[in-house]
PDB file of C-alpha atoms in Angstrom:
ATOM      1  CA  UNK A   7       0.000   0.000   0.000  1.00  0.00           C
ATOM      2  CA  UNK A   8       1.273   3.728  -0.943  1.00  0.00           C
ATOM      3  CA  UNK A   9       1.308   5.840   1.508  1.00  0.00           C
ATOM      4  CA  UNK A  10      -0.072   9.022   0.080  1.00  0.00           C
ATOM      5  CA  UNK A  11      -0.028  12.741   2.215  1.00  0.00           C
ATOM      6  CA  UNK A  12      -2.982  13.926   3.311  1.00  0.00           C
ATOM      7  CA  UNK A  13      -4.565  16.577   1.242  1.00  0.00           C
ATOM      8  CA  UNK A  14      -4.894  18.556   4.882  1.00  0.00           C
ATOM      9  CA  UNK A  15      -1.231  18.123   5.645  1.00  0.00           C
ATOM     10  CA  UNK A  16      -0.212  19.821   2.063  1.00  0.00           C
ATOM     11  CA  UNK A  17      -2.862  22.919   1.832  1.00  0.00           C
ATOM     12  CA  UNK A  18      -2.408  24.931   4.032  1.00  0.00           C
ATOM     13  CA  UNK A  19       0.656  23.392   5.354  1.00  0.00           C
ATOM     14  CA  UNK A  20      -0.232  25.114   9.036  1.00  0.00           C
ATOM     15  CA  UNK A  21      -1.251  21.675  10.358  1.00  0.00           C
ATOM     16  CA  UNK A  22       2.161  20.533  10.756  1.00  0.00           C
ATOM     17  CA  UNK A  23       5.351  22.104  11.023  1.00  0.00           C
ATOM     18  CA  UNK A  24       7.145  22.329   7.532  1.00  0.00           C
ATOM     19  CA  UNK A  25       9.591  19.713   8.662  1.00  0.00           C
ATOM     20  CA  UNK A  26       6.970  17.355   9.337  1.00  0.00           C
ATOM     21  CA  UNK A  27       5.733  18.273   5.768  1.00  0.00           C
ATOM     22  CA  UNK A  28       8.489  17.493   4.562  1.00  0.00           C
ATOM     23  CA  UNK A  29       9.421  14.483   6.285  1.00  0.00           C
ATOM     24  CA  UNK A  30       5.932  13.191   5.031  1.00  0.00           C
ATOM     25  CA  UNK A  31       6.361  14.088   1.654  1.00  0.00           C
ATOM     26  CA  UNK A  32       9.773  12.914   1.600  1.00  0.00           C
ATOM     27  CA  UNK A  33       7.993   9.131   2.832  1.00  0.00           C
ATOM     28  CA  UNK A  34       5.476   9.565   0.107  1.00  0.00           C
ATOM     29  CA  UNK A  35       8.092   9.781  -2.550  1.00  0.00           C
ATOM     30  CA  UNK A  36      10.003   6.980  -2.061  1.00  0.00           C
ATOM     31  CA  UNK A  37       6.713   4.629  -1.588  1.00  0.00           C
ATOM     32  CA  UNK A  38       5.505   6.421  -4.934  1.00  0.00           C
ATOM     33  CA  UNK A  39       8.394   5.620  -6.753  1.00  0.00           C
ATOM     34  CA  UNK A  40       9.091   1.839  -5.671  1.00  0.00           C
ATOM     35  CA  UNK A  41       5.470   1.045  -6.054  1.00  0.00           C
ATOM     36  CA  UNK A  42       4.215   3.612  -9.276  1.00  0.00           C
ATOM     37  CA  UNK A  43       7.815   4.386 -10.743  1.00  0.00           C
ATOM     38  CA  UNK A  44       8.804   8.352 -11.181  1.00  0.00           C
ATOM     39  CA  UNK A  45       6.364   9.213 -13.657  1.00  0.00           C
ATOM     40  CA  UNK A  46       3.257   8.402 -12.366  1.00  0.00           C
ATOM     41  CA  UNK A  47       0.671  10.901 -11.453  1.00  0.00           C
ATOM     42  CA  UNK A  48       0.976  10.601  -8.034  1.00  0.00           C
ATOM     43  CA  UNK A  49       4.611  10.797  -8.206  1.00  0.00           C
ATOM     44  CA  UNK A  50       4.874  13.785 -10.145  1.00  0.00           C
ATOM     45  CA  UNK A  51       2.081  15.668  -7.891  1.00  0.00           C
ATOM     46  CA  UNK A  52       3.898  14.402  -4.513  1.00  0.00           C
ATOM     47  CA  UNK A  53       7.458  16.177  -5.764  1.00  0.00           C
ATOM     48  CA  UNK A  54       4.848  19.415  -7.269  1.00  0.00           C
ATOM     49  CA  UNK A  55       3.867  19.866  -3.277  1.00  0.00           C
ATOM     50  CA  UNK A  56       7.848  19.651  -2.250  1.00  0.00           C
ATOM     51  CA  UNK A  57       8.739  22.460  -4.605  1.00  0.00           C
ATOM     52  CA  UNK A  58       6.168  24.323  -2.983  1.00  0.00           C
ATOM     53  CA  UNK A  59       7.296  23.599   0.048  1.00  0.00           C
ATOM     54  CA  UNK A  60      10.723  24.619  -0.931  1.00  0.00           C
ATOM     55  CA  UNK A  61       8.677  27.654  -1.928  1.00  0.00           C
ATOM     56  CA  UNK A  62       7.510  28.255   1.287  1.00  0.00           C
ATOM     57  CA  UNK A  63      10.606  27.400   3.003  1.00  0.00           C
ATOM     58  CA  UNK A  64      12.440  30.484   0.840  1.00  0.00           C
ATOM     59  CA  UNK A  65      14.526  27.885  -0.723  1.00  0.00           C
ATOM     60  CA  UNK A  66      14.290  29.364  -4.182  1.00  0.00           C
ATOM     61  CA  UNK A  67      16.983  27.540  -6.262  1.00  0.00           C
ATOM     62  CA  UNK A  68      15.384  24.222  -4.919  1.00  0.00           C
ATOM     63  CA  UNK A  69      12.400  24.777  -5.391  1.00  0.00           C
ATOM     64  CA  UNK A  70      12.483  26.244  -9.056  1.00  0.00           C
ATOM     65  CA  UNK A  71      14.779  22.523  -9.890  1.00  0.00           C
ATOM     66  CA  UNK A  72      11.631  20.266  -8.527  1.00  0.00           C
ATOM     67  CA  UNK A  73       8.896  22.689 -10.153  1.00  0.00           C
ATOM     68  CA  UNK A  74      10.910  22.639 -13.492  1.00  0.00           C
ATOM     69  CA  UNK A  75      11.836  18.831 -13.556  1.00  0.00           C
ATOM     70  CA  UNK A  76       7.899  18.190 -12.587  1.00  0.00           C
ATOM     71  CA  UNK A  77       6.780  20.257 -15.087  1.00  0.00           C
ATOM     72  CA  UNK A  78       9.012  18.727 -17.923  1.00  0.00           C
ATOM     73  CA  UNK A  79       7.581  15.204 -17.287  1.00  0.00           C
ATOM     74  CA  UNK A  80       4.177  16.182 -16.109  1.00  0.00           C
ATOM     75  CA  UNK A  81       4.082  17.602 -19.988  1.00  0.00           C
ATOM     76  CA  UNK A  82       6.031  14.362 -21.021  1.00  0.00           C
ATOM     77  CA  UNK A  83       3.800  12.192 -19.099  1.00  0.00           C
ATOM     78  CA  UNK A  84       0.576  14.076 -18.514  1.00  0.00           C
ATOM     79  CA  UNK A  85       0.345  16.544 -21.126  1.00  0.00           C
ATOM     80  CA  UNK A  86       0.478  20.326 -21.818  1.00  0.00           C
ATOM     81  CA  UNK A  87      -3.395  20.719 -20.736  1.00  0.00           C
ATOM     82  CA  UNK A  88      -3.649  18.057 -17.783  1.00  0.00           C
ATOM     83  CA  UNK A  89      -4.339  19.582 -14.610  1.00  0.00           C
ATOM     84  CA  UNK A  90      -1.729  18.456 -12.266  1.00  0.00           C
ATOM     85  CA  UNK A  91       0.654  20.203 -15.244  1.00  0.00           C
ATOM     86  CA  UNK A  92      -1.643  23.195 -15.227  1.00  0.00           C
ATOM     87  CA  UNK A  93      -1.015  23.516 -11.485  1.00  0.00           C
ATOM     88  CA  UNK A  94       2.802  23.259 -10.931  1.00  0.00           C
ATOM     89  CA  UNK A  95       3.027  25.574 -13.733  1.00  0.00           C
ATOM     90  CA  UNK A  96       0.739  28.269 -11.661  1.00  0.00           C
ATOM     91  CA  UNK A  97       3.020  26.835  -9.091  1.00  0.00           C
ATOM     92  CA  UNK A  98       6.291  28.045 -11.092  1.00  0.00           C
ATOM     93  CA  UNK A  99       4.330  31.230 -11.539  1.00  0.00           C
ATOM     94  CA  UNK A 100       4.001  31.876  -7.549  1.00  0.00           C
ATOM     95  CA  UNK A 101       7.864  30.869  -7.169  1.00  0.00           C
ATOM     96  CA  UNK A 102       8.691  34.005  -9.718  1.00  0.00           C
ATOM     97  CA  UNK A 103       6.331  36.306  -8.526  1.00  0.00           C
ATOM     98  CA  UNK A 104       7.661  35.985  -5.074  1.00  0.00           C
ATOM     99  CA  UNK A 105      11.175  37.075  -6.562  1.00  0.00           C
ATOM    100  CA  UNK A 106       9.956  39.596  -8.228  1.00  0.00           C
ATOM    101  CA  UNK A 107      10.402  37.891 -11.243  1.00  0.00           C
ATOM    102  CA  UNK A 108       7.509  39.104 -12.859  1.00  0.00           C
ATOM    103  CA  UNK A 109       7.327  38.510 -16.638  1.00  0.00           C
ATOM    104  CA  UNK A 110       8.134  35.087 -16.085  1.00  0.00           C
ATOM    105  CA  UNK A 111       5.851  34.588 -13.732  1.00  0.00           C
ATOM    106  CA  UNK A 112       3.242  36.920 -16.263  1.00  0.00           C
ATOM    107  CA  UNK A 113       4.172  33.958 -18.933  1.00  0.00           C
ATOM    108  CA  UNK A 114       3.303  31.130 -16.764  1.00  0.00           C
ATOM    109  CA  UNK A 115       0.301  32.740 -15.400  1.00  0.00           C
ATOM    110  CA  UNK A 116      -1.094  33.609 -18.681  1.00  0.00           C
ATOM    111  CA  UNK A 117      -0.028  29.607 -19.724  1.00  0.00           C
ATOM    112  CA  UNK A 118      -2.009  28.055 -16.591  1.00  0.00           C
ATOM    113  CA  UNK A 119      -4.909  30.685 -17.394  1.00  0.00           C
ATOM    114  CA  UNK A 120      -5.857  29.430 -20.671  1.00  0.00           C
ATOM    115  CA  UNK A 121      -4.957  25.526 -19.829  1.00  0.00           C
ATOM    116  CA  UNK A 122      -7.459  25.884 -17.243  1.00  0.00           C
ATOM    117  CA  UNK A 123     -10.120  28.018 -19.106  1.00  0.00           C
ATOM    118  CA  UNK A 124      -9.988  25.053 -22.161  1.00  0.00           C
ATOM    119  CA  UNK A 125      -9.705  22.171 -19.809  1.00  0.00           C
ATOM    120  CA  UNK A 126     -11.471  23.212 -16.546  1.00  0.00           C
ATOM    121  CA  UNK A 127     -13.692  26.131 -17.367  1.00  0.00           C
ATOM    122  CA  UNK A 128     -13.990  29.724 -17.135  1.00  0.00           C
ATOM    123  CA  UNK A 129     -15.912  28.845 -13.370  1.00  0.00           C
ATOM    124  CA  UNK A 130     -13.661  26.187 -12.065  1.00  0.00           C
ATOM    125  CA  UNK A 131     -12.141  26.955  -8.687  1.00  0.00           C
ATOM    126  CA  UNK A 132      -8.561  26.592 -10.343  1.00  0.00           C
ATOM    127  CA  UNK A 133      -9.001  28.476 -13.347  1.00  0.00           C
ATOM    128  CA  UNK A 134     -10.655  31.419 -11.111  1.00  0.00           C
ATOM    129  CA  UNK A 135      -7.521  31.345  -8.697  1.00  0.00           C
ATOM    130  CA  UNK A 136      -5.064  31.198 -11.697  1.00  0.00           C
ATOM    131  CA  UNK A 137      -6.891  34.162 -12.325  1.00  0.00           C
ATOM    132  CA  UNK A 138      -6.853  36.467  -9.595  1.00  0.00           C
ATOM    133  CA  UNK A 139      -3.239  35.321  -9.665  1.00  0.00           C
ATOM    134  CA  UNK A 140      -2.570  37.038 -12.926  1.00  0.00           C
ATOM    135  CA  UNK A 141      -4.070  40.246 -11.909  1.00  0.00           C
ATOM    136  CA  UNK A 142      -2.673  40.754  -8.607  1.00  0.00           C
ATOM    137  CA  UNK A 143       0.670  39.909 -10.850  1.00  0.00           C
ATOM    138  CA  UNK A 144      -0.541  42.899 -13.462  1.00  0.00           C
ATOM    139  CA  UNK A 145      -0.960  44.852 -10.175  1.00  0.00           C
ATOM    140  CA  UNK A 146       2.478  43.866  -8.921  1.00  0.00           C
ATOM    141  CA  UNK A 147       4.315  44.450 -11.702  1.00  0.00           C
ATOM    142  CA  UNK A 148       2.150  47.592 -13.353  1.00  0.00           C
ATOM    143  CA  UNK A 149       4.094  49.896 -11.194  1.00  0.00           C
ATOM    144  CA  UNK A 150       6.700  52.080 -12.986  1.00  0.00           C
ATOM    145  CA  UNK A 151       9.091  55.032 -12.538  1.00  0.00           C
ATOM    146  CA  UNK A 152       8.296  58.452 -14.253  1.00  0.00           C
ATOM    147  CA  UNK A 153      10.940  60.573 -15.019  1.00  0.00           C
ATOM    148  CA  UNK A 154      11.212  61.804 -11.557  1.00  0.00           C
ATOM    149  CA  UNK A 155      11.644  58.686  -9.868  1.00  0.00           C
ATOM    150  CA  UNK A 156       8.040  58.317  -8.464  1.00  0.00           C
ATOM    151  CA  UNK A 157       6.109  55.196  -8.893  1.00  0.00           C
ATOM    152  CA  UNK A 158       3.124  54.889 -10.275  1.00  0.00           C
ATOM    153  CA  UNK A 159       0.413  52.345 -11.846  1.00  0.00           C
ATOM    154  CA  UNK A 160       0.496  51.375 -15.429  1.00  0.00           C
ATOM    155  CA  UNK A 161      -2.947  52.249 -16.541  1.00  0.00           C
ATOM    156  CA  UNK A 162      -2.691  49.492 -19.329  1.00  0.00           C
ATOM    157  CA  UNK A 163      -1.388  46.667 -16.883  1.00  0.00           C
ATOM    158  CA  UNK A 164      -4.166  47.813 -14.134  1.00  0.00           C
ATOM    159  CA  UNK A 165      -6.564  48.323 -16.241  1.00  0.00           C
ATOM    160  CA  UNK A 166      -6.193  44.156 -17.448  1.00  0.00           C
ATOM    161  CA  UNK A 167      -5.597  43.479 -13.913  1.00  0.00           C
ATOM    162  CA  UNK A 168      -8.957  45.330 -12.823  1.00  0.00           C
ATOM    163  CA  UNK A 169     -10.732  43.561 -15.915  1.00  0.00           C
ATOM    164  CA  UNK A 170      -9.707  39.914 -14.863  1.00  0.00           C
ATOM    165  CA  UNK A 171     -10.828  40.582 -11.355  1.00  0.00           C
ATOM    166  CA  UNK A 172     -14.171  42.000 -11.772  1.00  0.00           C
ATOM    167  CA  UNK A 173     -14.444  38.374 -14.355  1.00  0.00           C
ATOM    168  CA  UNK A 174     -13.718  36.512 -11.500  1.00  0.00           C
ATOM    169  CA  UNK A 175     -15.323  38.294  -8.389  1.00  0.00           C
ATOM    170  CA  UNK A 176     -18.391  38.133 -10.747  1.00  0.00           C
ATOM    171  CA  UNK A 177     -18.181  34.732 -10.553  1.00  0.00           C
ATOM    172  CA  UNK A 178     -17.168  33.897  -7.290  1.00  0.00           C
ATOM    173  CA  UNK A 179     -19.016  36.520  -4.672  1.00  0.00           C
ATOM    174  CA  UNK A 180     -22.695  37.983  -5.370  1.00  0.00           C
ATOM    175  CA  UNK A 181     -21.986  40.586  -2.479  1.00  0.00           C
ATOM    176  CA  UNK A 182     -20.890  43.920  -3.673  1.00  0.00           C
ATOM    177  CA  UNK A 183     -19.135  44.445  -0.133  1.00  0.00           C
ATOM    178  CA  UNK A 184     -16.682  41.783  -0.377  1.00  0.00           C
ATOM    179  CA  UNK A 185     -15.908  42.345  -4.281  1.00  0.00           C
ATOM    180  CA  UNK A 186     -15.303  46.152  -2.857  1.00  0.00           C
ATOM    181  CA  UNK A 187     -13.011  45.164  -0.428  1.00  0.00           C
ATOM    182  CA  UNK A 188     -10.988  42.673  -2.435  1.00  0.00           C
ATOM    183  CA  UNK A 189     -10.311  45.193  -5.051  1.00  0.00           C
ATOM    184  CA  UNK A 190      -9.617  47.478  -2.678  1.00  0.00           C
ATOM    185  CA  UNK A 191      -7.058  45.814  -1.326  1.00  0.00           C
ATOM    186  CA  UNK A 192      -5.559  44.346  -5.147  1.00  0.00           C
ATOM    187  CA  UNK A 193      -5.803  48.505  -5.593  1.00  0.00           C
ATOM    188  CA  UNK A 194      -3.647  49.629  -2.879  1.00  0.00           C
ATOM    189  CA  UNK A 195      -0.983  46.634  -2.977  1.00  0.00           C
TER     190      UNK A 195
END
């Protein structure tokens, strides 16, 4: 029998400490691998949740290796559209954005988005968080220098941004308060 981690240990990771995460994941792997070899599914998703991990842990270098190796044989294995590809590539996308690395992370964003809109749907769960992704990432990155130093907001890049939220809040909340306050908050970041 595999032993397989616990969706609760993996999102949020707060129910354990990381090194327990890890420790689990770690167990997972090699049970994964001697039973379902290194390019099964549940291989490839079990070393998708240890780069995030590494993610979370500020191990960048690591982290990008497992999310780029996954994501090589997820499309070998899986395919360019499958959903466990779809989501270490959003994945990939977090990993850059938190380095500031934001047309890469733009590129995969805007890769997961329309994966997940053909494969998923415009009103899946994961196609609607790819999304908000994006635009807090036009949000993020839409800031620029004027010729005075200042910063301020591309109106192109939060204008997208703005566009892709209101899609999604449509969608997800029917109460004008809480879409207020979310783009509030995507407004001021």
């Amino acid at each position: 029998m595999i032993r397989r981690p616990p969706r609760s240990l993996l999102f949020p990771y707060t129910t354990l400490f990381r090194s327990e995460a890890e420790a689990l994941l770690d167990e997972a792997l090699v049970g994964q691998h001697d039973v379902l070899g290194d390019n099964h599914r549940d291989t490839l998703r079990t070393l998708s949740y240890k780069g995030i991990l590494r993610n979370m842990q500020e191990k960048y270098v690591e982290a990008e290796e497992l999310l780029v190796d996954t994501i090589k044989r997820q499309r070998k294995f899986l395919g360019n559209k499958d959903p466990d590809t779809l989501r270490s590539i959003r994945q990939l996308g977090n990993l850059c954005m938190r380095q500031d690395r934001y047309d890469e992370a733009e590129g995969y964003y805007r890769e997961a988005v329309v994966g997940n809109t053909e494969v998923l749907g415009k009103e899946d769960p994961r196609t609607k968080g790819t999304v908000l992704n994006l635009a807090y990432l036009l949000v993020r990155h839409g800031y620029q220098l004027d010729t005075d130093g200042h910063e301020f907001l591309s109106k192109i890049k939060y204008t997208e941004a703005i566009l892709l939220f209101n899609e999604v809040v449509d969608l997800v909340w029917d109460d004008d308060a809480t879409q207020l306050s979310i783009l509030a908050k995507i407004s001021l970041d």
